[in-house]
Coordinates of C-alpha atoms and ligand atoms in Angstrom, one line a residue:
X1 CA -0.1 0.0 0.2
X2 CA 1.0 3.6 -1.1
X3 CA 0.9 6.2 1.7
X4 CA -1.2 9.2 -0.2
X5 CA 0.5 12.4 1.7
X6 CA -1.8 14.6 -0.2
X7 CA -5.4 13.5 1.3
X8 CA -4.1 15.3 4.5
X9 CA -1.8 18.1 2.6
X10 CA -2.3 19.2 -1.0
X11 CA 0.3 21.6 -0.6
X12 CA 3.0 19.3 -0.2
X13 CA 5.5 19.3 -3.5
X14 CA 8.1 16.5 -2.7
X15 CA 8.7 13.7 -0.1
X16 CA 11.5 11.1 0.0
X17 CA 10.1 7.7 -0.7
X18 CA 11.2 4.1 -1.0
X19 CA 10.6 2.1 -4.2
X20 CA 8.8 -1.2 -3.6
X21 CA 7.8 -2.1 -7.3
X22 CA 9.2 -1.5 -10.6
X23 CA 7.5 -2.9 -13.7
X24 CA 6.5 -2.6 -17.3
X25 CA 3.7 -0.4 -15.6
X26 CA 6.1 2.3 -14.0
X27 CA 7.0 2.8 -10.1
X28 CA 5.1 1.9 -6.8
X29 CA 6.5 3.6 -4.1
X30 CA 5.5 3.4 -0.3
X31 CA 4.4 6.7 -0.2
X32 CA 4.1 9.6 -2.4
X33 CA 3.0 13.4 -3.4
X34 CA 1.3 12.5 -6.9
X35 CA -2.3 12.3 -7.2
X36 CA -3.5 9.4 -9.2
X37 CA -6.2 10.5 -12.0
X38 CA -9.7 9.7 -10.7
X39 CA -13.0 11.9 -9.9
X40 CA -11.9 13.6 -13.2
X41 CA -8.8 15.1 -12.1
X42 CA -5.6 14.1 -14.3
X43 CA -2.6 12.0 -12.3
X44 CA 0.1 14.1 -11.3
X45 CA 3.5 14.5 -13.1
X46 CA 6.7 15.5 -12.4
X47 CA 10.4 13.7 -11.0
X48 CA 11.3 10.7 -9.2
X49 CA 14.8 11.5 -8.6
X50 CA 15.9 12.9 -12.1
X51 CA 13.5 10.0 -13.5
X52 CA 10.6 11.6 -15.4
X53 CA 7.1 11.0 -14.5
X54 CA 4.3 11.6 -17.0
X55 CA 1.4 10.6 -15.2
X56 CA 0.0 8.5 -12.1
X57 CA -2.7 6.0 -11.7
X58 CA -4.3 3.2 -9.3
X59 CA -4.2 -0.2 -10.9
X60 CA -7.6 -1.2 -10.7
X61 CA -6.9 -5.3 -10.2
X62 CA -3.8 -4.8 -8.0
X63 CA -4.5 -1.9 -6.1
X64 CA -1.1 -0.6 -7.0
X65 CA -0.2 3.3 -7.1
X66 CA 2.0 3.5 -10.3
X67 CA 4.0 6.3 -11.3
X68 CA 4.4 5.9 -15.0
X69 CA 7.8 7.0 -16.3
X70 CA 8.6 8.8 -19.7
X71 CA 9.5 6.7 -22.9
X72 CA 13.2 5.6 -22.6
X73 CA 13.8 6.3 -18.4
X74 CA 15.4 3.4 -16.8
X75 CA 13.7 1.9 -13.7
X76 CA 15.1 2.4 -10.1
X77 CA 15.8 -0.6 -8.5
X78 CA 13.4 -1.8 -5.6
X79 CA 14.7 -0.5 -2.5
X80 CA 15.6 2.5 -3.8
X81 CA 15.1 6.0 -2.1
X82 CA 14.2 8.3 -4.1
X83 CA 12.7 12.4 -3.7
X84 CA 9.4 12.8 -5.5
X85 CA 8.5 16.1 -7.1
X86 CA 5.4 17.0 -8.5
X87 CA 5.1 19.8 -11.5
X88 CA 3.6 22.0 -9.0
X89 CA 2.2 24.4 -11.3
X90 CA 0.3 22.2 -13.0
X91 CA -1.0 20.6 -9.9
X92 CA -2.0 24.1 -8.7
X93 CA -4.0 25.1 -11.7
X94 CA -5.8 21.4 -11.3
X95 CA -6.5 22.6 -7.5
X96 CA -7.9 25.5 -8.6
X97 CA -10.2 24.3 -11.1
X98 CA -11.1 21.5 -8.7
X99 CA -12.5 24.0 -6.4
X100 CA -14.2 25.8 -8.9
X101 CA -16.3 23.0 -9.6
X102 CA -17.2 22.7 -5.8
X103 CA -18.7 26.0 -6.1
X104 CA -20.4 25.6 -9.5
X105 CA -22.1 22.8 -8.0
X106 CA -23.3 25.2 -4.9
X107 CA -24.2 27.8 -8.1
X108 CA -26.3 25.4 -10.4
X109 CA -28.9 23.1 -9.0
X110 CA -28.8 19.7 -10.9
X111 CA -27.6 16.4 -10.2
X112 CA -24.2 16.0 -11.7
X113 CA -23.6 13.3 -14.4
X114 CA -19.6 13.9 -15.1
X115 CA -17.1 16.2 -14.8
X116 CA -13.3 16.9 -16.2
X117 CA -10.5 18.8 -15.0
X118 CA -7.7 20.4 -16.9
X119 CA -5.1 23.2 -16.7
X120 CA -7.0 25.1 -19.3
X121 CA -10.5 24.3 -18.9
X122 CA -12.6 22.3 -16.8
X123 CA -16.4 20.9 -17.1
X124 CA -19.3 19.3 -15.2
X125 CA -22.2 18.1 -16.4
X126 CA -25.8 18.7 -15.0
X127 CA -29.0 16.1 -15.4
X128 CA -31.1 19.3 -16.1
X129 CA -34.4 19.6 -17.8
X130 CA -34.8 22.0 -20.9
X131 CA -34.0 25.2 -18.7
X132 CA -32.1 28.4 -19.9
X133 CA -28.6 28.8 -18.1
X134 CA -27.2 32.3 -17.9
X135 CA -23.6 32.4 -18.5
X136 CA -23.2 35.7 -17.4
X137 CA -25.1 34.9 -14.1
X138 CA -23.0 31.9 -13.2
X139 CA -19.4 33.5 -14.1
X140 CA -20.7 36.1 -11.7
X141 CA -21.8 34.0 -9.0
X142 CA -18.9 31.9 -8.8
X143 CA -16.6 35.1 -9.0
X144 CA -18.8 36.4 -5.8
X145 CA -18.1 33.2 -4.1
X146 CA -14.3 33.1 -5.0
X147 CA -13.7 36.8 -3.8
X148 CA -15.7 35.9 -0.7
X149 CA -13.0 33.8 0.3
X150 CA -14.3 30.7 1.9
X151 CA -12.5 28.1 3.7
X152 CA -12.2 24.8 2.2
X153 CA -11.8 22.4 5.4
X154 CA -11.9 18.6 5.1
X155 CA -12.9 16.0 7.6
X156 CA -13.7 12.2 7.4
X157 CA -16.5 10.0 7.6
X158 CA -17.3 6.2 8.1
X159 CA -18.8 4.6 4.9
X160 CA -21.9 3.8 7.1
X161 CA -22.2 7.3 8.0
X162 CA -22.4 7.9 4.2
X163 CA -24.7 5.4 3.4
X164 CA -27.0 6.9 6.0
X165 CA -26.7 10.4 4.5
X166 CA -26.9 9.9 0.5
X167 CA -27.9 13.2 0.2
X168 CA -24.6 14.3 0.7
X169 CA -23.3 12.6 -2.9
X170 CA -23.8 15.2 -5.9
X171 CA -22.4 12.9 -8.5
X172 CA -24.8 10.5 -10.3
X173 CA -22.5 8.4 -12.1
X174 CA -18.8 9.1 -10.1
X175 CA -19.5 7.2 -6.8
X176 CA -17.1 9.0 -4.1
X177 CA -14.3 6.8 -2.9
X178 CA -15.4 4.3 -0.4
X179 CA -14.4 0.8 0.8
X180 CA -11.6 1.9 2.6
X181 CA -13.7 2.6 5.9
X182 CA -13.4 6.3 5.9
X183 CA -14.4 8.7 3.0
X184 CA -12.9 12.5 3.2
X185 CA -15.7 14.8 3.1
X186 CA -15.0 18.6 1.5
X187 CA -16.3 21.5 3.3
X188 CA -16.8 24.9 2.1
X189 CA -18.7 26.1 4.6
X190 CA -22.3 27.4 3.7
X191 CA -21.7 27.1 0.3
X192 CA -20.7 23.2 -0.7
X193 CA -20.5 19.8 1.2
X194 CA -19.9 16.8 -0.3
X195 CA -17.5 13.1 -0.4
X196 CA -14.6 14.0 -2.8
X197 CA -10.9 12.2 -2.8
X198 CA -9.6 15.0 -5.3
X199 CA -7.0 17.9 -4.0
X200 CA -8.6 21.5 -3.3
X201 CA -7.1 25.1 -2.4
X202 CA -7.3 26.2 1.1
X203 CA -9.6 29.1 0.4
X204 CA -11.8 29.8 -2.4
X205 CA -10.0 33.3 -2.8
X206 CA -6.6 31.4 -4.1
X207 CA -8.8 30.1 -7.4
X208 CA -8.8 33.8 -8.8
X209 CA -11.1 35.2 -11.0
X210 CA -12.9 32.5 -13.5
X211 CA -15.4 32.9 -16.3
X212 CA -18.2 30.2 -17.9
X213 CA -17.4 29.4 -21.6
X214 CA -19.4 27.2 -23.6
X215 CA -22.8 25.6 -22.4
X216 CA -23.3 22.8 -24.1
X217 CA -26.3 20.5 -24.5
X218 CA -25.4 17.0 -24.3
X219 CA -28.3 15.1 -25.0
X220 CA -31.8 15.8 -23.7
X221 CA -31.3 16.2 -19.8
X222 CA -27.6 16.8 -19.9
X223 CA -26.1 20.3 -20.1
X224 CA -22.4 20.6 -20.0
X225 CA -20.9 24.0 -18.3
X226 CA -17.3 24.6 -19.2
X227 CA -15.2 26.8 -16.8
X228 CA -11.6 28.6 -18.0
X229 CA -9.6 30.3 -15.3
X230 CA -9.0 34.0 -16.2
X231 CA -5.8 34.6 -14.6
Ligands
ZN301 ZN1 -13.0 18.0 -5.0

């Protein structure tokens, strides 16, 4: 098992770790600051020692937490100690975008059917009937919540507590990370509260100004809202 250090501190950029597996998939460490792609958030890139990492994912079958190396990089040996360092500029944009999508959940009243996070553009899909969504209004509402600089806190609850409070779950297609006994709850006080395993900024002001891009019609009930960072 890999200790996921970002789960308790998403601002950690680097850690020392020991290689516990190295094979054709990549490198598994005993602990890491790299986020593995999930819930629409991309896996981190960065370096292990001098070795370039292009992606991180959790192997569904084995549960292994795999750092994918760039083509041509040589594998380290099991037992080696390496310094793991993420591409912080890229990750911080993901954190800003991800936190903004929580605000979008608060602004738009509808179940979330999907989503995706990127540095340049992120989106959420909402299960909404034929309603007209006002792009300028959503942009203004998001920027107001950002300017109000709400703290973003997290806590953990048990799987059983989550099962007893299904209204906490906003995403209809993406199940929150559970099955490990505890689930992380992200709390933007008075704004949004939901289980989420991703990485977030510590207060909404850090997101910076955003704007709503295209609002796409993706089927009878599906409205896709695209978000861009302005700075
Ligand atoms: Zn989140």
